[in-house]
């Protein structure tokens, strides 16, 4: 192997890029096509009525609930919609605060704001998930819920998180957008919270392009989520615009999943075990070959890890930049999670920019809500040096070997 880095004029480890790393999408085949064509042939793309319903959304919901181990599941249009439904199911609104981790996608704090509440940011641990040891310090009388995010397939320490939440009588919402199939101590992520959410967006482990879901064991939370996602209605219990349930009725949104999305979701659910198994096999080989050579992020449950990536945590942003640029020159894909910053550094969060001219909902508290760059110091440090190596279920053994060669080559020169 040429030891001169490709970025410096050497011969790259590969002469072409790795295959695409969209775990669910790269597994599309005739099964997704057949599901879609069936709905089209039936001329019934709406879940609640049509000339010849297939019930694909209901089937997906049943499959998801059985997989995660919950009583109920609800298909919706996106994970952002699912988060809003979950928050509203818990009664979160103006005057409330919700704790979220400093490392998450914008949708997590964004959904809190959409629900009329304000996000409070908690620092993270070496897994990049919410640190339960830092949780109590950010709880105040306005906090109503905490959102735990198993980031990029890495399960959270849910026993410790739920213990703190129970002590303070907080709702626990799991945002499992990136981590379907992950487990902590034998239980699926999404089965610990009072209510939890999943994503079917393009980057996720399984995908319908866009889509999401809510799961829970609580019948009242489920009913409230159903009502919020369908204009306040609960059609399976009451039919259309019933006047007989005034006690539970409230105005909601339209976050209904279509039968077309449901059909693809069913096909993808059937492939989930194979996707997870192949990615686990690839990760075990690559990490085994690189052990001791590069610093990996901590995994809270190695058996339950469902990451579609391998993440390195280097010493600082400059080292990460040089490492990523060198790897990409070797045709080994490497990216930078959330631009190496806590999510609260995005201007719409940091400067509290909403669509409301008066600053709602940040103006609902006696004391001004203030975010500072250094309020989560561990997140600042860890995220600055991150390097993400995507893992795809269609990678061959030779692809995995090339990743090992590329990382070893770059590490020998830069670390």
mmCIF file of C-alpha atoms in Angstrom:
data_model
loop_
_atom_site.group_PDB
_atom_site.id
_atom_site.type_symbol
_atom_site.label_atom_id
_atom_site.label_comp_id
_atom_site.label_asym_id
_atom_site.label_seq_id
_atom_site.Cartn_x
_atom_site.Cartn_y
_atom_site.Cartn_z
ATOM 1 C CA UNK A 1 0.000 0.000 0.000
ATOM 2 C CA UNK A 2 1.242 3.474 -0.893
ATOM 3 C CA UNK A 3 1.882 5.242 2.430
ATOM 4 C CA UNK A 4 1.692 8.710 0.863
ATOM 5 C CA UNK A 5 -1.769 10.091 1.499
ATOM 6 C CA UNK A 6 -3.888 10.559 -1.620
ATOM 7 C CA UNK A 7 -4.562 14.135 -0.533
ATOM 8 C CA UNK A 8 -0.795 14.676 -0.817
ATOM 9 C CA UNK A 9 -0.499 13.034 -4.234
ATOM 10 C CA UNK A 10 -0.337 9.370 -3.244
ATOM 11 C CA UNK A 11 -2.361 6.490 -4.681
ATOM 12 C CA UNK A 12 -5.801 6.237 -3.015
ATOM 13 C CA UNK A 13 -6.857 3.060 -1.246
ATOM 14 C CA UNK A 14 -9.824 2.814 -3.637
ATOM 15 C CA UNK A 15 -10.182 4.025 -7.191
ATOM 16 C CA UNK A 16 -13.922 4.634 -6.761
ATOM 17 C CA UNK A 17 -16.241 5.705 -3.905
ATOM 18 C CA UNK A 18 -17.937 3.295 -1.532
ATOM 19 C CA UNK A 19 -21.570 2.338 -2.294
ATOM 20 C CA UNK A 20 -24.322 4.655 -1.001
ATOM 21 C CA UNK A 21 -24.868 4.468 2.761
ATOM 22 C CA UNK A 22 -28.642 4.866 3.068
ATOM 23 C CA UNK A 23 -29.410 1.598 4.894
ATOM 24 C CA UNK A 24 -33.086 1.217 4.082
ATOM 25 C CA UNK A 25 -33.133 2.795 0.632
ATOM 26 C CA UNK A 26 -30.294 0.674 -0.770
ATOM 27 C CA UNK A 27 -32.359 -2.414 0.082
ATOM 28 C CA UNK A 28 -35.354 -1.378 -2.048
ATOM 29 C CA UNK A 29 -36.474 -4.098 -4.470
ATOM 30 C CA UNK A 30 -39.627 -5.651 -5.906
ATOM 31 C CA UNK A 31 -41.253 -5.904 -2.477
ATOM 32 C CA UNK A 32 -41.591 -2.134 -2.085
ATOM 33 C CA UNK A 33 -42.733 -1.874 -5.700
ATOM 34 C CA UNK A 34 -45.350 -4.591 -5.247
ATOM 35 C CA UNK A 35 -46.707 -2.887 -2.139
ATOM 36 C CA UNK A 36 -47.045 0.440 -3.933
ATOM 37 C CA UNK A 37 -48.623 -1.112 -7.019
ATOM 38 C CA UNK A 38 -51.159 -2.932 -4.863
ATOM 39 C CA UNK A 39 -52.332 0.360 -3.339
ATOM 40 C CA UNK A 40 -52.487 1.998 -6.777
ATOM 41 C CA UNK A 41 -54.440 -0.936 -8.215
ATOM 42 C CA UNK A 42 -56.870 -0.695 -5.322
ATOM 43 C CA UNK A 43 -57.291 3.068 -5.919
ATOM 44 C CA UNK A 44 -57.298 3.496 -2.144
ATOM 45 C CA UNK A 45 -54.298 5.551 -0.976
ATOM 46 C CA UNK A 46 -56.048 7.029 2.109
ATOM 47 C CA UNK A 47 -55.922 4.953 5.275
ATOM 48 C CA UNK A 48 -59.451 5.527 6.570
ATOM 49 C CA UNK A 49 -61.654 5.090 3.503
ATOM 50 C CA UNK A 50 -61.598 4.172 -0.185
ATOM 51 C CA UNK A 51 -63.098 1.630 -2.598
ATOM 52 C CA UNK A 52 -60.784 -1.252 -1.617
ATOM 53 C CA UNK A 53 -58.647 -0.622 1.462
ATOM 54 C CA UNK A 54 -55.481 -2.671 1.958
ATOM 55 C CA UNK A 55 -54.874 -1.618 5.553
ATOM 56 C CA UNK A 56 -51.151 -1.132 5.006
ATOM 57 C CA UNK A 57 -50.744 1.620 7.627
ATOM 58 C CA UNK A 58 -52.521 -0.500 10.220
ATOM 59 C CA UNK A 59 -50.338 -3.459 9.307
ATOM 60 C CA UNK A 60 -47.186 -1.364 9.688
ATOM 61 C CA UNK A 61 -48.379 -0.111 13.075
ATOM 62 C CA UNK A 62 -48.982 -3.669 14.221
ATOM 63 C CA UNK A 63 -45.542 -4.782 13.010
ATOM 64 C CA UNK A 64 -43.804 -1.864 14.728
ATOM 65 C CA UNK A 65 -45.604 -2.355 18.052
ATOM 66 C CA UNK A 66 -44.778 -6.068 18.023
ATOM 67 C CA UNK A 67 -41.130 -5.378 17.211
ATOM 68 C CA UNK A 68 -40.617 -2.692 19.869
ATOM 69 C CA UNK A 69 -42.758 -4.420 22.467
ATOM 70 C CA UNK A 70 -45.455 -1.799 23.003
ATOM 71 C CA UNK A 71 -49.252 -2.025 23.021
ATOM 72 C CA UNK A 72 -49.834 0.753 20.507
ATOM 73 C CA UNK A 73 -48.234 2.297 17.432
ATOM 74 C CA UNK A 74 -49.378 5.159 15.209
ATOM 75 C CA UNK A 75 -48.052 5.936 11.729
ATOM 76 C CA UNK A 76 -47.613 9.642 10.920
ATOM 77 C CA UNK A 77 -46.078 11.818 8.212
ATOM 78 C CA UNK A 78 -42.662 12.413 9.799
ATOM 79 C CA UNK A 79 -40.743 11.977 13.021
ATOM 80 C CA UNK A 80 -41.126 15.713 13.654
ATOM 81 C CA UNK A 81 -44.890 15.185 13.492
ATOM 82 C CA UNK A 82 -44.481 12.175 15.781
ATOM 83 C CA UNK A 83 -42.569 14.285 18.307
ATOM 84 C CA UNK A 84 -45.253 16.970 18.306
ATOM 85 C CA UNK A 85 -47.949 14.307 18.743
ATOM 86 C CA UNK A 86 -46.002 12.785 21.644
ATOM 87 C CA UNK A 87 -45.479 16.146 23.325
ATOM 88 C CA UNK A 88 -49.139 17.095 22.929
ATOM 89 C CA UNK A 89 -50.203 13.674 24.177
ATOM 90 C CA UNK A 90 -48.269 14.473 27.372
ATOM 91 C CA UNK A 91 -49.983 17.851 27.621
ATOM 92 C CA UNK A 92 -46.848 19.876 26.903
ATOM 93 C CA UNK A 93 -47.567 23.468 25.935
ATOM 94 C CA UNK A 94 -46.973 27.161 26.723
ATOM 95 C CA UNK A 95 -45.196 27.731 30.026
ATOM 96 C CA UNK A 96 -43.544 24.308 29.964
ATOM 97 C CA UNK A 97 -39.923 23.351 29.427
ATOM 98 C CA UNK A 98 -38.650 20.090 27.947
ATOM 99 C CA UNK A 99 -35.125 18.760 28.452
ATOM 100 C CA UNK A 100 -33.334 17.611 25.291
ATOM 101 C CA UNK A 101 -29.731 16.474 24.746
ATOM 102 C CA UNK A 102 -27.179 18.905 23.352
ATOM 103 C CA UNK A 103 -26.447 16.368 20.604
ATOM 104 C CA UNK A 104 -29.529 15.668 18.519
ATOM 105 C CA UNK A 105 -31.121 16.698 15.226
ATOM 106 C CA UNK A 106 -32.863 20.082 15.029
ATOM 107 C CA UNK A 107 -36.282 18.399 14.979
ATOM 108 C CA UNK A 108 -36.000 17.445 18.655
ATOM 109 C CA UNK A 109 -35.830 20.969 20.119
ATOM 110 C CA UNK A 110 -37.823 22.250 17.140
ATOM 111 C CA UNK A 111 -40.796 20.044 17.974
ATOM 112 C CA UNK A 112 -40.696 21.327 21.548
ATOM 113 C CA UNK A 113 -41.025 24.893 20.245
ATOM 114 C CA UNK A 114 -43.784 23.887 17.815
ATOM 115 C CA UNK A 115 -45.650 22.389 20.779
ATOM 116 C CA UNK A 116 -45.473 25.803 22.470
ATOM 117 C CA UNK A 117 -42.798 24.887 25.024
ATOM 118 C CA UNK A 118 -39.109 25.745 25.392
ATOM 119 C CA UNK A 119 -36.157 23.341 25.099
ATOM 120 C CA UNK A 120 -33.626 23.048 27.927
ATOM 121 C CA UNK A 121 -30.322 21.487 26.900
ATOM 122 C CA UNK A 122 -28.605 18.747 28.875
ATOM 123 C CA UNK A 123 -24.968 17.776 28.382
ATOM 124 C CA UNK A 124 -23.929 14.438 26.896
ATOM 125 C CA UNK A 125 -21.628 11.565 27.794
ATOM 126 C CA UNK A 126 -19.001 9.754 25.716
ATOM 127 C CA UNK A 127 -21.740 7.934 23.786
ATOM 128 C CA UNK A 128 -23.007 11.361 22.603
ATOM 129 C CA UNK A 129 -26.332 10.610 24.301
ATOM 130 C CA UNK A 130 -27.958 12.545 27.130
ATOM 131 C CA UNK A 131 -25.871 12.131 30.286
ATOM 132 C CA UNK A 132 -28.156 11.037 33.137
ATOM 133 C CA UNK A 133 -25.589 12.350 35.620
ATOM 134 C CA UNK A 134 -26.093 15.856 34.193
ATOM 135 C CA UNK A 135 -29.878 15.642 34.057
ATOM 136 C CA UNK A 136 -30.844 16.746 37.544
ATOM 137 C CA UNK A 137 -28.880 19.995 37.247
ATOM 138 C CA UNK A 138 -31.127 21.277 34.427
ATOM 139 C CA UNK A 139 -34.470 20.420 36.036
ATOM 140 C CA UNK A 140 -36.551 23.309 37.352
ATOM 141 C CA UNK A 141 -40.251 23.656 38.285
ATOM 142 C CA UNK A 142 -41.211 24.431 34.665
ATOM 143 C CA UNK A 143 -39.784 21.196 33.225
ATOM 144 C CA UNK A 144 -42.528 18.752 32.242
ATOM 145 C CA UNK A 145 -40.693 16.136 30.166
ATOM 146 C CA UNK A 146 -37.308 14.862 29.084
ATOM 147 C CA UNK A 147 -36.523 13.597 25.587
ATOM 148 C CA UNK A 148 -33.850 10.892 25.412
ATOM 149 C CA UNK A 149 -32.229 10.425 21.995
ATOM 150 C CA UNK A 150 -30.296 7.235 21.191
ATOM 151 C CA UNK A 151 -28.088 9.063 18.720
ATOM 152 C CA UNK A 152 -27.076 7.293 15.499
ATOM 153 C CA UNK A 153 -28.109 3.843 16.702
ATOM 154 C CA UNK A 154 -26.408 3.998 20.106
ATOM 155 C CA UNK A 155 -28.899 3.222 22.909
ATOM 156 C CA UNK A 156 -29.189 5.598 25.866
ATOM 157 C CA UNK A 157 -28.682 4.633 29.509
ATOM 158 C CA UNK A 158 -32.415 4.482 29.938
ATOM 159 C CA UNK A 159 -32.499 2.963 33.422
ATOM 160 C CA UNK A 160 -30.664 5.961 34.872
ATOM 161 C CA UNK A 161 -32.633 8.488 32.800
ATOM 162 C CA UNK A 162 -36.013 7.051 33.767
ATOM 163 C CA UNK A 163 -34.980 6.920 37.438
ATOM 164 C CA UNK A 164 -34.270 10.666 37.489
ATOM 165 C CA UNK A 165 -37.455 11.414 35.553
ATOM 166 C CA UNK A 166 -39.558 9.314 37.910
ATOM 167 C CA UNK A 167 -38.060 11.087 40.924
ATOM 168 C CA UNK A 168 -39.144 14.445 39.497
ATOM 169 C CA UNK A 169 -42.428 13.202 37.970
ATOM 170 C CA UNK A 170 -41.407 13.999 34.409
ATOM 171 C CA UNK A 171 -42.667 12.364 31.244
ATOM 172 C CA UNK A 172 -40.005 10.426 29.343
ATOM 173 C CA UNK A 173 -40.145 10.640 25.552
ATOM 174 C CA UNK A 174 -37.703 8.571 23.506
ATOM 175 C CA UNK A 175 -36.735 10.058 20.142
ATOM 176 C CA UNK A 176 -35.601 6.877 18.392
ATOM 177 C CA UNK A 177 -35.515 8.523 14.951
ATOM 178 C CA UNK A 178 -32.029 7.250 14.068
ATOM 179 C CA UNK A 179 -32.031 4.018 16.036
ATOM 180 C CA UNK A 180 -34.843 1.593 15.255
ATOM 181 C CA UNK A 181 -33.749 -1.862 16.364
ATOM 182 C CA UNK A 182 -31.344 -0.646 19.034
ATOM 183 C CA UNK A 183 -31.633 -2.225 22.478
ATOM 184 C CA UNK A 184 -30.534 -1.431 25.994
ATOM 185 C CA UNK A 185 -30.150 -4.382 28.359
ATOM 186 C CA UNK A 186 -32.310 -6.536 26.123
ATOM 187 C CA UNK A 187 -35.170 -4.065 25.651
ATOM 188 C CA UNK A 188 -35.813 -2.120 22.474
ATOM 189 C CA UNK A 189 -35.187 1.610 22.457
ATOM 190 C CA UNK A 190 -38.674 3.073 22.395
ATOM 191 C CA UNK A 191 -40.048 0.688 25.022
ATOM 192 C CA UNK A 192 -38.719 2.600 28.054
ATOM 193 C CA UNK A 193 -40.445 5.948 27.648
ATOM 194 C CA UNK A 194 -43.999 6.945 28.436
ATOM 195 C CA UNK A 195 -44.246 7.555 24.698
ATOM 196 C CA UNK A 196 -41.652 7.254 21.930
ATOM 197 C CA UNK A 197 -41.140 8.176 18.290
ATOM 198 C CA UNK A 198 -39.450 6.787 15.179
ATOM 199 C CA UNK A 199 -38.435 8.134 11.766
ATOM 200 C CA UNK A 200 -38.735 6.688 8.269
ATOM 201 C CA UNK A 201 -36.861 9.534 6.571
ATOM 202 C CA UNK A 202 -34.273 8.849 3.854
ATOM 203 C CA UNK A 203 -31.197 8.676 6.116
ATOM 204 C CA UNK A 204 -32.730 6.218 8.545
ATOM 205 C CA UNK A 205 -32.185 2.480 9.051
ATOM 206 C CA UNK A 206 -35.475 1.794 7.282
ATOM 207 C CA UNK A 207 -37.098 4.427 5.089
ATOM 208 C CA UNK A 208 -40.186 5.458 3.175
ATOM 209 C CA UNK A 209 -38.561 8.725 2.094
ATOM 210 C CA UNK A 210 -40.560 10.592 4.722
ATOM 211 C CA UNK A 211 -42.611 9.180 7.555
ATOM 212 C CA UNK A 212 -42.682 8.585 11.274
ATOM 213 C CA UNK A 213 -44.420 6.744 14.079
ATOM 214 C CA UNK A 214 -45.449 7.040 17.716
ATOM 215 C CA UNK A 215 -45.456 4.090 20.140
ATOM 216 C CA UNK A 216 -46.703 3.800 23.724
ATOM 217 C CA UNK A 217 -48.197 1.406 26.264
ATOM 218 C CA UNK A 218 -50.529 4.051 27.686
ATOM 219 C CA UNK A 219 -54.059 4.023 26.198
ATOM 220 C CA UNK A 220 -54.731 7.675 27.080
ATOM 221 C CA UNK A 221 -51.450 8.891 25.562
ATOM 222 C CA UNK A 222 -52.213 6.811 22.473
ATOM 223 C CA UNK A 223 -55.706 8.288 22.142
ATOM 224 C CA UNK A 224 -54.371 11.820 22.510
ATOM 225 C CA UNK A 225 -51.670 11.162 19.890
ATOM 226 C CA UNK A 226 -54.255 9.709 17.504
ATOM 227 C CA UNK A 227 -56.525 12.708 17.984
ATOM 228 C CA UNK A 228 -53.729 15.216 17.538
ATOM 229 C CA UNK A 229 -52.586 13.568 14.286
ATOM 230 C CA UNK A 230 -56.113 13.562 12.811
ATOM 231 C CA UNK A 231 -57.812 16.909 13.490
ATOM 232 C CA UNK A 232 -58.911 15.811 16.960
ATOM 233 C CA UNK A 233 -60.689 12.697 15.705
ATOM 234 C CA UNK A 234 -60.418 9.079 16.858
ATOM 235 C CA UNK A 235 -62.060 7.419 13.881
ATOM 236 C CA UNK A 236 -61.572 3.799 14.870
ATOM 237 C CA UNK A 237 -63.539 4.421 18.073
ATOM 238 C CA UNK A 238 -66.003 7.128 17.050
ATOM 239 C CA UNK A 239 -66.196 7.354 13.295
ATOM 240 C CA UNK A 240 -66.073 10.715 11.512
ATOM 241 C CA UNK A 241 -66.802 13.942 13.444
ATOM 242 C CA UNK A 242 -68.614 12.216 16.298
ATOM 243 C CA UNK A 243 -70.444 14.374 18.861
ATOM 244 C CA UNK A 244 -70.348 11.617 21.477
ATOM 245 C CA UNK A 245 -66.841 12.130 22.821
ATOM 246 C CA UNK A 246 -66.788 15.787 23.795
ATOM 247 C CA UNK A 247 -64.894 15.024 27.008
ATOM 248 C CA UNK A 248 -61.732 14.021 25.103
ATOM 249 C CA UNK A 249 -62.020 16.128 21.952
ATOM 250 C CA UNK A 250 -59.511 18.848 21.090
ATOM 251 C CA UNK A 251 -58.254 20.528 17.920
ATOM 252 C CA UNK A 252 -55.415 18.706 16.206
ATOM 253 C CA UNK A 253 -53.271 18.672 13.090
ATOM 254 C CA UNK A 254 -53.228 16.556 9.932
ATOM 255 C CA UNK A 255 -50.275 14.196 10.263
ATOM 256 C CA UNK A 256 -51.959 11.113 8.766
ATOM 257 C CA UNK A 257 -49.774 8.515 7.056
ATOM 258 C CA UNK A 258 -50.923 7.439 3.581
ATOM 259 C CA UNK A 259 -51.449 3.851 2.504
ATOM 260 C CA UNK A 260 -48.639 4.299 -0.043
ATOM 261 C CA UNK A 261 -46.209 5.124 2.747
ATOM 262 C CA UNK A 262 -47.596 2.306 4.861
ATOM 263 C CA UNK A 263 -47.029 -0.233 2.096
ATOM 264 C CA UNK A 264 -43.361 0.701 1.756
ATOM 265 C CA UNK A 265 -42.984 0.744 5.544
ATOM 266 C CA UNK A 266 -44.265 -2.834 5.756
ATOM 267 C CA UNK A 267 -41.756 -3.989 3.153
ATOM 268 C CA UNK A 268 -38.948 -2.224 4.990
ATOM 269 C CA UNK A 269 -39.925 -3.657 8.383
ATOM 270 C CA UNK A 270 -39.497 -7.146 6.955
ATOM 271 C CA UNK A 271 -35.923 -6.254 5.995
ATOM 272 C CA UNK A 272 -34.935 -4.676 9.310
ATOM 273 C CA UNK A 273 -33.331 -7.802 10.845
ATOM 274 C CA UNK A 274 -31.154 -8.390 7.771
ATOM 275 C CA UNK A 275 -30.113 -4.719 7.598
ATOM 276 C CA UNK A 276 -29.120 -4.676 11.263
ATOM 277 C CA UNK A 277 -27.342 -8.018 11.062
ATOM 278 C CA UNK A 278 -25.166 -7.063 8.105
ATOM 279 C CA UNK A 279 -24.248 -3.680 9.552
ATOM 280 C CA UNK A 280 -23.334 -5.324 12.862
ATOM 281 C CA UNK A 281 -21.109 -7.837 11.074
ATOM 282 C CA UNK A 282 -19.318 -5.071 9.172
ATOM 283 C CA UNK A 283 -18.861 -2.889 12.260
ATOM 284 C CA UNK A 284 -17.462 -5.745 14.322
ATOM 285 C CA UNK A 285 -14.864 -6.522 11.676
ATOM 286 C CA UNK A 286 -13.825 -2.904 11.087
ATOM 287 C CA UNK A 287 -13.661 -1.972 14.764
ATOM 288 C CA UNK A 288 -11.835 -5.176 15.592
ATOM 289 C CA UNK A 289 -9.157 -4.333 13.037
ATOM 290 C CA UNK A 290 -8.819 -0.747 14.278
ATOM 291 C CA UNK A 291 -8.985 -1.360 18.035
ATOM 292 C CA UNK A 292 -6.317 0.643 19.824
ATOM 293 C CA UNK A 293 -5.420 2.665 16.729
ATOM 294 C CA UNK A 294 -8.224 5.242 16.797
ATOM 295 C CA UNK A 295 -10.586 6.452 19.565
ATOM 296 C CA UNK A 296 -14.190 5.292 19.137
ATOM 297 C CA UNK A 297 -17.221 6.825 20.795
ATOM 298 C CA UNK A 298 -18.550 4.804 23.735
ATOM 299 C CA UNK A 299 -21.346 2.316 23.031
ATOM 300 C CA UNK A 300 -23.779 1.915 25.930
ATOM 301 C CA UNK A 301 -24.784 -1.632 24.960
ATOM 302 C CA UNK A 302 -22.600 -3.361 22.378
ATOM 303 C CA UNK A 303 -25.114 -6.131 21.767
ATOM 304 C CA UNK A 304 -27.886 -3.577 21.356
ATOM 305 C CA UNK A 305 -25.998 -1.168 19.097
ATOM 306 C CA UNK A 306 -27.844 -0.444 15.835
ATOM 307 C CA UNK A 307 -25.522 2.227 14.441
ATOM 308 C CA UNK A 308 -25.362 2.706 10.686
ATOM 309 C CA UNK A 309 -21.892 4.145 11.194
ATOM 310 C CA UNK A 310 -18.672 3.960 13.143
ATOM 311 C CA UNK A 311 -17.819 7.181 14.945
ATOM 312 C CA UNK A 312 -14.374 8.362 15.962
ATOM 313 C CA UNK A 313 -13.863 11.071 18.576
ATOM 314 C CA UNK A 314 -10.578 12.821 17.822
ATOM 315 C CA UNK A 315 -8.945 15.492 19.958
ATOM 316 C CA UNK A 316 -10.281 18.624 18.242
ATOM 317 C CA UNK A 317 -12.011 20.128 15.206
ATOM 318 C CA UNK A 318 -8.811 20.679 13.227
ATOM 319 C CA UNK A 319 -7.713 17.062 13.646
ATOM 320 C CA UNK A 320 -11.173 15.926 12.576
ATOM 321 C CA UNK A 321 -11.117 18.170 9.501
ATOM 322 C CA UNK A 322 -7.729 16.905 8.340
ATOM 323 C CA UNK A 323 -8.675 13.281 9.048
ATOM 324 C CA UNK A 324 -11.962 13.532 7.119
ATOM 325 C CA UNK A 325 -10.415 15.294 4.146
ATOM 326 C CA UNK A 326 -7.661 12.699 3.947
ATOM 327 C CA UNK A 327 -10.100 9.781 4.191
ATOM 328 C CA UNK A 328 -12.391 11.184 1.513
ATOM 329 C CA UNK A 329 -9.378 11.587 -0.779
ATOM 330 C CA UNK A 330 -8.777 7.848 -0.299
ATOM 331 C CA UNK A 331 -12.397 7.276 -1.444
ATOM 332 C CA UNK A 332 -13.364 6.274 2.087
ATOM 333 C CA UNK A 333 -16.487 8.230 3.048
ATOM 334 C CA UNK A 334 -16.182 10.339 6.202
ATOM 335 C CA UNK A 335 -18.569 13.022 7.442
ATOM 336 C CA UNK A 336 -19.002 15.451 10.347
ATOM 337 C CA UNK A 337 -22.007 15.059 12.640
ATOM 338 C CA UNK A 338 -24.002 18.303 13.048
ATOM 339 C CA UNK A 339 -21.057 20.395 11.881
ATOM 340 C CA UNK A 340 -19.216 19.490 15.068
ATOM 341 C CA UNK A 341 -21.425 21.654 17.303
ATOM 342 C CA UNK A 342 -24.165 21.215 19.899
ATOM 343 C CA UNK A 343 -27.539 21.623 18.252
ATOM 344 C CA UNK A 344 -28.328 24.733 20.299
ATOM 345 C CA UNK A 345 -25.650 26.612 18.338
ATOM 346 C CA UNK A 346 -27.923 26.723 15.282
ATOM 347 C CA UNK A 347 -29.116 30.344 14.965
ATOM 348 C CA UNK A 348 -32.831 29.592 15.068
ATOM 349 C CA UNK A 349 -32.332 27.947 18.465
ATOM 350 C CA UNK A 350 -29.516 30.062 19.899
ATOM 351 C CA UNK A 351 -31.241 33.342 18.994
ATOM 352 C CA UNK A 352 -34.744 31.937 19.641
ATOM 353 C CA UNK A 353 -36.099 32.706 16.173
ATOM 354 C CA UNK A 354 -39.662 31.521 15.671
ATOM 355 C CA UNK A 355 -42.414 32.311 13.187
ATOM 356 C CA UNK A 356 -44.174 34.332 15.890
ATOM 357 C CA UNK A 357 -43.285 38.017 15.898
ATOM 358 C CA UNK A 358 -43.544 38.394 19.669
ATOM 359 C CA UNK A 359 -40.982 35.696 20.499
ATOM 360 C CA UNK A 360 -43.489 33.045 21.557
ATOM 361 C CA UNK A 361 -42.973 30.614 23.301
ATOM 362 C CA UNK A 362 -39.717 31.918 24.784
ATOM 363 C CA UNK A 363 -41.570 34.883 26.308
ATOM 364 C CA UNK A 364 -43.779 32.754 28.555
ATOM 365 C CA UNK A 365 -41.491 32.742 31.607
ATOM 366 C CA UNK A 366 -40.779 35.280 34.383
ATOM 367 C CA UNK A 367 -37.044 35.147 33.656
ATOM 368 C CA UNK A 368 -35.525 35.499 30.191
ATOM 369 C CA UNK A 369 -34.454 32.241 28.532
ATOM 370 C CA UNK A 370 -30.743 32.485 27.733
ATOM 371 C CA UNK A 371 -28.573 30.008 25.834
ATOM 372 C CA UNK A 372 -24.775 30.246 26.001
ATOM 373 C CA UNK A 373 -22.192 28.509 23.837
ATOM 374 C CA UNK A 374 -20.506 26.820 26.786
ATOM 375 C CA UNK A 375 -23.608 25.659 28.664
ATOM 376 C CA UNK A 376 -22.871 22.031 27.661
ATOM 377 C CA UNK A 377 -19.049 21.843 27.755
ATOM 378 C CA UNK A 378 -18.793 18.103 27.211
ATOM 379 C CA UNK A 379 -20.861 18.378 24.038
ATOM 380 C CA UNK A 380 -18.624 21.187 22.776
ATOM 381 C CA UNK A 381 -15.515 19.091 23.312
ATOM 382 C CA UNK A 382 -16.753 15.733 22.029
ATOM 383 C CA UNK A 383 -18.613 16.941 18.946
ATOM 384 C CA UNK A 384 -15.740 19.117 17.726
ATOM 385 C CA UNK A 385 -13.560 16.079 17.050
ATOM 386 C CA UNK A 386 -16.135 13.693 15.623
ATOM 387 C CA UNK A 387 -15.578 11.698 12.430
ATOM 388 C CA UNK A 388 -18.443 9.578 11.086
ATOM 389 C CA UNK A 389 -17.707 6.544 8.903
ATOM 390 C CA UNK A 390 -20.979 5.458 7.258
ATOM 391 C CA UNK A 391 -21.765 1.736 7.178
ATOM 392 C CA UNK A 392 -24.124 0.356 4.543
ATOM 393 C CA UNK A 393 -25.744 -3.093 4.484
ATOM 394 C CA UNK A 394 -24.640 -3.429 0.852
ATOM 395 C CA UNK A 395 -20.945 -2.998 1.649
ATOM 396 C CA UNK A 396 -18.960 -6.057 0.635
ATOM 397 C CA UNK A 397 -16.228 -7.656 2.716
ATOM 398 C CA UNK A 398 -13.757 -5.980 0.354
ATOM 399 C CA UNK A 399 -15.357 -2.596 1.064
ATOM 400 C CA UNK A 400 -14.878 -3.198 4.792
ATOM 401 C CA UNK A 401 -11.257 -4.158 4.229
ATOM 402 C CA UNK A 402 -10.715 -0.941 2.283
ATOM 403 C CA UNK A 403 -12.183 1.102 5.142
ATOM 404 C CA UNK A 404 -9.700 -0.532 7.505
ATOM 405 C CA UNK A 405 -6.814 0.143 5.114
ATOM 406 C CA UNK A 406 -7.876 3.748 4.635
ATOM 407 C CA UNK A 407 -8.265 4.528 8.328
ATOM 408 C CA UNK A 408 -4.953 2.860 9.175
ATOM 409 C CA UNK A 409 -3.197 4.786 6.415
ATOM 410 C CA UNK A 410 -4.596 8.151 7.479
ATOM 411 C CA UNK A 411 -4.117 7.477 11.190
ATOM 412 C CA UNK A 412 -0.463 6.571 10.648
ATOM 413 C CA UNK A 413 0.139 9.983 9.090
ATOM 414 C CA UNK A 414 -2.126 12.242 11.144
ATOM 415 C CA UNK A 415 -2.558 10.755 14.628
#
